[in-house]
CSV table of N, CA and C in Angstrom, one decimal:
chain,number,residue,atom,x,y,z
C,16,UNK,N,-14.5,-2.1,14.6
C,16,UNK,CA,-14.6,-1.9,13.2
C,16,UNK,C,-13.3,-2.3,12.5
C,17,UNK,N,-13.2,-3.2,11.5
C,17,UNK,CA,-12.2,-3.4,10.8
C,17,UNK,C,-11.8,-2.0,10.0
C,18,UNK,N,-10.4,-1.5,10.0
C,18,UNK,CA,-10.2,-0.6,9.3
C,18,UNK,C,-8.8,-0.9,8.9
C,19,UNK,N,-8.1,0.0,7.4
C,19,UNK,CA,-6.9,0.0,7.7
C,19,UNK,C,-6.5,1.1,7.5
C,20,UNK,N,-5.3,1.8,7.8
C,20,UNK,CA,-5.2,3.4,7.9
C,20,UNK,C,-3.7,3.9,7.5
C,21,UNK,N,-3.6,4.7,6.3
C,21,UNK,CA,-1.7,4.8,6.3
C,21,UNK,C,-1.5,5.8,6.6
C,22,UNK,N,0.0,5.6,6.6
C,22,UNK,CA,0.8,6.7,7.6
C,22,UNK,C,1.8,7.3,6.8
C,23,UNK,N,2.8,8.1,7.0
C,23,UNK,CA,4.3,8.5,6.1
C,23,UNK,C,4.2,9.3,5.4
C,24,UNK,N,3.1,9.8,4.4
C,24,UNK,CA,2.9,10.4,3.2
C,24,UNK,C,3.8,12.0,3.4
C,25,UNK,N,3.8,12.6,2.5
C,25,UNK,CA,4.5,14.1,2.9
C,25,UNK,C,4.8,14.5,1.6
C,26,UNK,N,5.8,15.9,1.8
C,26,UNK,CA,6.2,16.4,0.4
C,26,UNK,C,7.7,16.0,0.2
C,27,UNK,N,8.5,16.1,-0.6
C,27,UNK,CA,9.6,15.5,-0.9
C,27,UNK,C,10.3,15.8,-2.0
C,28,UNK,N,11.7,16.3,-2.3
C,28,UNK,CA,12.2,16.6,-2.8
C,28,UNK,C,12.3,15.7,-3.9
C,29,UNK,N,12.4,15.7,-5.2
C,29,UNK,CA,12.8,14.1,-6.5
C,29,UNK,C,14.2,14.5,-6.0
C,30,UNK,N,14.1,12.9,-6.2
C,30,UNK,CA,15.4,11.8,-5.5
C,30,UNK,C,15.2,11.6,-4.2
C,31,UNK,N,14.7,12.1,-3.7
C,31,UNK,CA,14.3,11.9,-2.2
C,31,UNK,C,13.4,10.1,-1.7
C,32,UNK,N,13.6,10.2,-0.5
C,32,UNK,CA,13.2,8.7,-0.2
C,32,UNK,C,11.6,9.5,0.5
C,33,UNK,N,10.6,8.0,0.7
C,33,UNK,CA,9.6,8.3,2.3
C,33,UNK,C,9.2,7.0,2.1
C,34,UNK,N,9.1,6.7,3.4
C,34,UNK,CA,8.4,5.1,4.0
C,34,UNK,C,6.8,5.4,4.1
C,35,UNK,N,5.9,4.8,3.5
C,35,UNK,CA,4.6,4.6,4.0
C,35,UNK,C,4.8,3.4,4.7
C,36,UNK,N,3.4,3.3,5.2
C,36,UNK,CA,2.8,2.3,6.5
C,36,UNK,C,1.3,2.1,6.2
C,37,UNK,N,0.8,1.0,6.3
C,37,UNK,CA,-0.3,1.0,6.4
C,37,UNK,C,-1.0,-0.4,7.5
C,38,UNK,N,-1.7,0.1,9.1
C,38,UNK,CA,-1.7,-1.1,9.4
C,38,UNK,C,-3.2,-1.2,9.7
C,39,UNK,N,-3.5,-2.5,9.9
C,39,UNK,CA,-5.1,-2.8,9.9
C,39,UNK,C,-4.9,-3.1,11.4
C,40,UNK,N,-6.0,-2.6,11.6
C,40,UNK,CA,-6.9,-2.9,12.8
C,40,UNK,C,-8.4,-3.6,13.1
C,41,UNK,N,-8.9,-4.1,14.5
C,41,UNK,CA,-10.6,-4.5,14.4
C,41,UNK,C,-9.9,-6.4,14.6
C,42,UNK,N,-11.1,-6.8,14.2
C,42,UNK,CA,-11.1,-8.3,14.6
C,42,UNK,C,-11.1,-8.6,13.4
C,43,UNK,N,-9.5,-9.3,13.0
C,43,UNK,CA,-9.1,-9.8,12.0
C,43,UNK,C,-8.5,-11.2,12.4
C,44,UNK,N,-9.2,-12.2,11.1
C,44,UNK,CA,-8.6,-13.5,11.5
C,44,UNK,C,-7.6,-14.0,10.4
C,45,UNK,N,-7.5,-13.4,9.7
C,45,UNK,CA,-6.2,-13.5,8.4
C,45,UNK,C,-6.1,-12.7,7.6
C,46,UNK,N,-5.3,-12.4,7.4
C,46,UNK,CA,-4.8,-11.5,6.0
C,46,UNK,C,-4.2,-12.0,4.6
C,47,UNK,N,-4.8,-12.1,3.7
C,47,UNK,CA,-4.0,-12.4,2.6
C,47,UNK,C,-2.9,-11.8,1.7
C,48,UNK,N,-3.3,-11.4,0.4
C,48,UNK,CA,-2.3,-10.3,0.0
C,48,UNK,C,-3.3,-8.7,0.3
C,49,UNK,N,-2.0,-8.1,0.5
C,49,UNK,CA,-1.8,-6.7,0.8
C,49,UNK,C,-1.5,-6.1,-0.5
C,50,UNK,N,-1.7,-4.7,-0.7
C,50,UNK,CA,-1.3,-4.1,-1.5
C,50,UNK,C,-0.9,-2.8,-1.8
C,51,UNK,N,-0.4,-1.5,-2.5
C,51,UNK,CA,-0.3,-0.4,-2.5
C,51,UNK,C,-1.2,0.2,-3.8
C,52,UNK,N,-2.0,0.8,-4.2
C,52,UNK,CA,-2.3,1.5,-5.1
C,52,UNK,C,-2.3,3.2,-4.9
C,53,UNK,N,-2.3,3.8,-5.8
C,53,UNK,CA,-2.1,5.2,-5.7
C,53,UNK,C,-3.1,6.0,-7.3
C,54,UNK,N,-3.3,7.0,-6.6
C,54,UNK,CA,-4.3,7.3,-7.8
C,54,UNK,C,-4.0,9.5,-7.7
C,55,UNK,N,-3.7,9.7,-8.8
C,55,UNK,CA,-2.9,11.1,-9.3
C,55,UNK,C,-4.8,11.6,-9.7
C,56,UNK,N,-4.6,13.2,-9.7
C,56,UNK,CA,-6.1,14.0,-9.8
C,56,UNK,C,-6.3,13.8,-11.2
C,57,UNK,N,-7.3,13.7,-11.8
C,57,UNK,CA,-7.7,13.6,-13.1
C,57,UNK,C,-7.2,12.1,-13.6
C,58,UNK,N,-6.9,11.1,-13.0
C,58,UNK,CA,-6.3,9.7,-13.7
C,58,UNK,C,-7.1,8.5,-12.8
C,59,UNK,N,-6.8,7.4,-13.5
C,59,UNK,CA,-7.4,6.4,-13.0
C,59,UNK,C,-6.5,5.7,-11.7
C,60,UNK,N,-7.1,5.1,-11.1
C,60,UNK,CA,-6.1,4.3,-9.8
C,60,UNK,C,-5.5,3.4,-10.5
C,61,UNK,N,-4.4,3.2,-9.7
C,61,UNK,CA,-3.3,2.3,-10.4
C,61,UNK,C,-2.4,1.3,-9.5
C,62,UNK,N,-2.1,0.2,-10.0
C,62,UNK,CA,-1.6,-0.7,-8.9
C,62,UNK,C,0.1,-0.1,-8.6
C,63,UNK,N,0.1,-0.6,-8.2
C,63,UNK,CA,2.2,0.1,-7.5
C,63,UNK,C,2.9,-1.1,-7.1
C,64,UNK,N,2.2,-2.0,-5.6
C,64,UNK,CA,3.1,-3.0,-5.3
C,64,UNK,C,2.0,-4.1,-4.5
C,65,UNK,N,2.1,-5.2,-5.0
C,65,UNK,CA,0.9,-6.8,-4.2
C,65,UNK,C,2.7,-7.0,-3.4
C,66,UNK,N,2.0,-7.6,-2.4
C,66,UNK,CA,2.8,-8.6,-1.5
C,66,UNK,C,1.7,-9.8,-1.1
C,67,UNK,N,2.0,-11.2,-0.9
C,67,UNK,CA,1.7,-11.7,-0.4
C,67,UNK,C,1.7,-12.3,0.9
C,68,UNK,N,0.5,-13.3,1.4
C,68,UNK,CA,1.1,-13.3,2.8
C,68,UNK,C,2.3,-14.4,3.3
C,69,UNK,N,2.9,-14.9,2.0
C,69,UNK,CA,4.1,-15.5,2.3
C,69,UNK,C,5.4,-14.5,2.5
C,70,UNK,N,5.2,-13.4,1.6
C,70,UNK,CA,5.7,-12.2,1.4
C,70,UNK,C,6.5,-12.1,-0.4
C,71,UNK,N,5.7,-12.8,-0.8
C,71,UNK,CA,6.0,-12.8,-2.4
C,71,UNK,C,5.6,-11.2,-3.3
C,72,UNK,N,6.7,-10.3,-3.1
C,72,UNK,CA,6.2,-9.0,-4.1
C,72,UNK,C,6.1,-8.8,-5.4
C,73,UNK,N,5.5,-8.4,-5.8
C,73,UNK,CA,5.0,-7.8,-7.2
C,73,UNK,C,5.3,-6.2,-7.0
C,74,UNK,N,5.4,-5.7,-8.3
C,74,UNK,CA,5.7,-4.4,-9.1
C,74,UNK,C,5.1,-3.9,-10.1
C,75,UNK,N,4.4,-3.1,-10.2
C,75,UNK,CA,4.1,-2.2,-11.6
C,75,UNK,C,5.6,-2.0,-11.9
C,76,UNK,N,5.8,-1.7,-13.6
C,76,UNK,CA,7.0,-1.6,-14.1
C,76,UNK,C,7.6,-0.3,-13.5
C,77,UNK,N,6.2,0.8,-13.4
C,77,UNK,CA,7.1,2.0,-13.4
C,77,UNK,C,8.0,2.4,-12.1
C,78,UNK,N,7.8,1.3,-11.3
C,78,UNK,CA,8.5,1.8,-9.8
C,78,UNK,C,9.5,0.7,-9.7
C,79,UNK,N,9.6,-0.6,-10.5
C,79,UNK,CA,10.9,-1.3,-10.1
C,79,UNK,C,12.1,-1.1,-9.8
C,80,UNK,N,12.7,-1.7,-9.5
C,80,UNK,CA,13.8,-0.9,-8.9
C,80,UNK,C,14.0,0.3,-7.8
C,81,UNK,N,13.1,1.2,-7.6
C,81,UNK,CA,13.2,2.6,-6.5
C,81,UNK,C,12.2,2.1,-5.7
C,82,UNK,N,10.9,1.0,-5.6
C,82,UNK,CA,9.9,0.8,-4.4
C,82,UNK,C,10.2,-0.8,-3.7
C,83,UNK,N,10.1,-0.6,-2.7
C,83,UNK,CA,9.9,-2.1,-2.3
C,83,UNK,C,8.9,-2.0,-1.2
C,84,UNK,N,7.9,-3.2,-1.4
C,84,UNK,CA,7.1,-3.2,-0.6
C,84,UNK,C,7.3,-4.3,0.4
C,85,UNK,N,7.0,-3.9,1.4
C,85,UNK,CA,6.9,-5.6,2.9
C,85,UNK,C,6.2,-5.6,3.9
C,86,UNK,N,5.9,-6.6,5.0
C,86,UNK,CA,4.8,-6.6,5.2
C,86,UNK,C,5.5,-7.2,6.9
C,87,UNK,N,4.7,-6.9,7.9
C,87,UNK,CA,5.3,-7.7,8.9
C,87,UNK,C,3.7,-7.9,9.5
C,88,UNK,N,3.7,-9.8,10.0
C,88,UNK,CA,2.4,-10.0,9.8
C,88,UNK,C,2.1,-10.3,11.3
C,89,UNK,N,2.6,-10.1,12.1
C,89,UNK,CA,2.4,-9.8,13.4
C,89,UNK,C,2.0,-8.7,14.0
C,90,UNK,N,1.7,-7.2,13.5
C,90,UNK,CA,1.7,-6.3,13.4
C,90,UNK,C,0.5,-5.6,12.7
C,91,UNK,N,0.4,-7.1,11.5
C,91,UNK,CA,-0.9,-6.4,10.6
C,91,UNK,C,-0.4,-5.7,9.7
C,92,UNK,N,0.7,-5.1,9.2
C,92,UNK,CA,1.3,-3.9,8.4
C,92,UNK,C,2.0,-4.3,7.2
C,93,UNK,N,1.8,-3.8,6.4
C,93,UNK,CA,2.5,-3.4,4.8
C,93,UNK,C,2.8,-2.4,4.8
C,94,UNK,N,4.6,-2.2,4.4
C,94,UNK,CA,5.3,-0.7,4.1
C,94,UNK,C,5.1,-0.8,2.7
C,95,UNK,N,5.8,0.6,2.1
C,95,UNK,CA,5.9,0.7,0.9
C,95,UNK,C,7.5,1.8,0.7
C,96,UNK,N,8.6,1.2,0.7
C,96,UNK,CA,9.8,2.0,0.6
C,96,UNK,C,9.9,2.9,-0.4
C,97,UNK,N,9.8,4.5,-0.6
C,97,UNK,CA,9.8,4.7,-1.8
C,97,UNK,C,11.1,5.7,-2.1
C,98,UNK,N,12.0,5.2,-2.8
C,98,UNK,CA,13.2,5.9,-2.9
C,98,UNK,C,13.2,6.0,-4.5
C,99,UNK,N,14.3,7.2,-4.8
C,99,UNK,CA,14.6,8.0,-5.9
C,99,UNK,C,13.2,8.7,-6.4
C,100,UNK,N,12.5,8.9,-5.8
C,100,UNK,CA,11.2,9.7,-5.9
C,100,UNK,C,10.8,10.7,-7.2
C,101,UNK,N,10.3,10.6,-7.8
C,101,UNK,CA,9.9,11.7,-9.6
C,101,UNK,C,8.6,12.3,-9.1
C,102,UNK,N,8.6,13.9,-9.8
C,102,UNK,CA,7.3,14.6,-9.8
C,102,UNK,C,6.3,13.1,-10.1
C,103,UNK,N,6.4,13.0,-11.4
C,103,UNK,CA,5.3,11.6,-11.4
C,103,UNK,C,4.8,10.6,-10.3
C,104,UNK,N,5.5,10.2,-9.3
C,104,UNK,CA,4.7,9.7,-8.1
C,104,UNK,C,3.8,10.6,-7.3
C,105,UNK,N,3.6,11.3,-7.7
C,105,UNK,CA,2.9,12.3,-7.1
C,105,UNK,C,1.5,11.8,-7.1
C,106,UNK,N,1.1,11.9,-6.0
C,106,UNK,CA,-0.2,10.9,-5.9
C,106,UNK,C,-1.0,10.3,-4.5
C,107,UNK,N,-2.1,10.2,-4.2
C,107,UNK,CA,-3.0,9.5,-3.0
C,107,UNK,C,-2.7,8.5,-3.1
C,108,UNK,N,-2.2,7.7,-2.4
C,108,UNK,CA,-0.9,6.6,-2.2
C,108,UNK,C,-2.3,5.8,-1.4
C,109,UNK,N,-2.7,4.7,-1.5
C,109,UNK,CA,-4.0,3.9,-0.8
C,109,UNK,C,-3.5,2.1,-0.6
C,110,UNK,N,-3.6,1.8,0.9
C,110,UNK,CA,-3.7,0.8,0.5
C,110,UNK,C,-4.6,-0.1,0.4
C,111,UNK,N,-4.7,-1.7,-0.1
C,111,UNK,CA,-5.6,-2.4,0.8
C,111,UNK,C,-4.9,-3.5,1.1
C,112,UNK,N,-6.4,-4.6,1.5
C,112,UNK,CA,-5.9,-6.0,1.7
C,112,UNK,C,-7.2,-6.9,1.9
C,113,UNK,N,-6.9,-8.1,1.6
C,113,UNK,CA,-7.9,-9.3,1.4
C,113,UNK,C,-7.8,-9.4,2.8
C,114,UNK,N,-9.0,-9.9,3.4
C,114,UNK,CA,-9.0,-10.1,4.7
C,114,UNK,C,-9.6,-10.8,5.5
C,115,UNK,N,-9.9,-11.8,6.2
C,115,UNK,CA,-10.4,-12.5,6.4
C,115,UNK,C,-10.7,-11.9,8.2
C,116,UNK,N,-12.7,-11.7,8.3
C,116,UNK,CA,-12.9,-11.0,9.4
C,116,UNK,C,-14.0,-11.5,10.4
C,117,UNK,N,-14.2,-12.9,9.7
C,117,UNK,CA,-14.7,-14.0,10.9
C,117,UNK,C,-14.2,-15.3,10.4
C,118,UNK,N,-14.3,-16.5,11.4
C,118,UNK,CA,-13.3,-17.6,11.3
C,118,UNK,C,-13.8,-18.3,10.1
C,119,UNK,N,-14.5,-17.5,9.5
C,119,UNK,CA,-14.8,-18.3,7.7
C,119,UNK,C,-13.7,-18.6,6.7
C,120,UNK,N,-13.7,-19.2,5.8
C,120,UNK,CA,-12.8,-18.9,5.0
C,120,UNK,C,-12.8,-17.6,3.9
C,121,UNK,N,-14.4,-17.0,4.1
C,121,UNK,CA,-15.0,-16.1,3.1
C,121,UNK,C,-13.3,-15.0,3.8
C,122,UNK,N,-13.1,-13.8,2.2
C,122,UNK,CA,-12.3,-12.6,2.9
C,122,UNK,C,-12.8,-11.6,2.1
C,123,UNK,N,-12.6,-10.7,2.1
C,123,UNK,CA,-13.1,-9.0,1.7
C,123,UNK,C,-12.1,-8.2,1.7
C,124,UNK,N,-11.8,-7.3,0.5
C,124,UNK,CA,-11.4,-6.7,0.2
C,124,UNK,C,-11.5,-5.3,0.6
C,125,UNK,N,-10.5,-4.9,1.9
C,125,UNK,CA,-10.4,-3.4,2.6
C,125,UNK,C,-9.8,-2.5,2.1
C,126,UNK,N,-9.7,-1.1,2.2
C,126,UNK,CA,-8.9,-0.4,1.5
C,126,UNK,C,-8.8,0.9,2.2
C,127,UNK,N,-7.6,1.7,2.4
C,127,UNK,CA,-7.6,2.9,3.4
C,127,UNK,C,-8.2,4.2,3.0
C,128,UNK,N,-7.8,4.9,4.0
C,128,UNK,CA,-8.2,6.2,2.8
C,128,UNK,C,-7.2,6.9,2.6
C,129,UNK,N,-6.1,6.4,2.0
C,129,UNK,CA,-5.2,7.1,1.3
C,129,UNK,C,-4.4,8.6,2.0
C,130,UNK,N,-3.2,8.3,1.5
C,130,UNK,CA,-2.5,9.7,2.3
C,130,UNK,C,-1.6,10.0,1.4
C,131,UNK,N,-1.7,11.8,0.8
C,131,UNK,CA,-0.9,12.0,-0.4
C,131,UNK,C,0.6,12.2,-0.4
C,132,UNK,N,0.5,12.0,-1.4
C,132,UNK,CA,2.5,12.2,-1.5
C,132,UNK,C,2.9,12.9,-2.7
C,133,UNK,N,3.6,13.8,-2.4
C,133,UNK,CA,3.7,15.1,-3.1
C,133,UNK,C,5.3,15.2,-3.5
C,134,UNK,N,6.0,15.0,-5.0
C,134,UNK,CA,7.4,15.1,-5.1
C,134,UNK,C,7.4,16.3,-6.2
C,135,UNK,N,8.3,17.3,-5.6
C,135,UNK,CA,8.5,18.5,-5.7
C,135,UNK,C,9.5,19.5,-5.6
C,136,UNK,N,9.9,19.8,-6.5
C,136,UNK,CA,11.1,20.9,-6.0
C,136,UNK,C,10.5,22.3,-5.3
């Protein structure tokens, strides 16, 4: 079964750093772009960070500068670095990715089940 699954989430002091992880697993024949989204209780999901599979990143404004995302594609995996950390990141941190899961060129859009991240004094 194709799946992908993140890792790292926890609670964390503001200003504090934490690395997410998210790696796919199952019979995968490509990956395209990867992504991070995160979605807070009562709000809509929201994008955070696209990589591509050249490794071209994108940003939502509100994290530039303190997130970087990357991806190592032998591994299957997209991090998400998140330093200087605000109550406001606080949130189900989810990823996905376009994916390509027979030798088609068709791909599909996977997505984890999210692991929360909690910034907090």
């Amino acid at each position: 079964q194709v799946q992908l699954a993140e890792s790292g989430g926890g609670l964390v002091q503001p200003g504090g750093s934490l690395r997410l992880s998210c790696a796919a697993s199952g019979i995968i024949f490509g990956i395209n772009d990867m992504g991070w989204y995160r979605q807070a209780p009562g709000k809509q999901r929201e994008l955070v960070a696209t990589i591509t599979s050249g490794g071209n990143p994108k940003y939502a404004d509100s994290v530039k500068g303190r997130f970087t995302i990357s991806r190592e594609n032998a591994k299957k995996t997209v991090y998400l670095q998140m330093n200087n950390l605000k109550p406001e990141d606080t949130a189900v941190y989810l990823c996905n990715a376009d994916m390509r899961v027979t030798p088609s060129r068709r791909s599909t859009i996977y997505w984890g089940q999210g692991t929360q991240v909690t910034i907090s004094s």
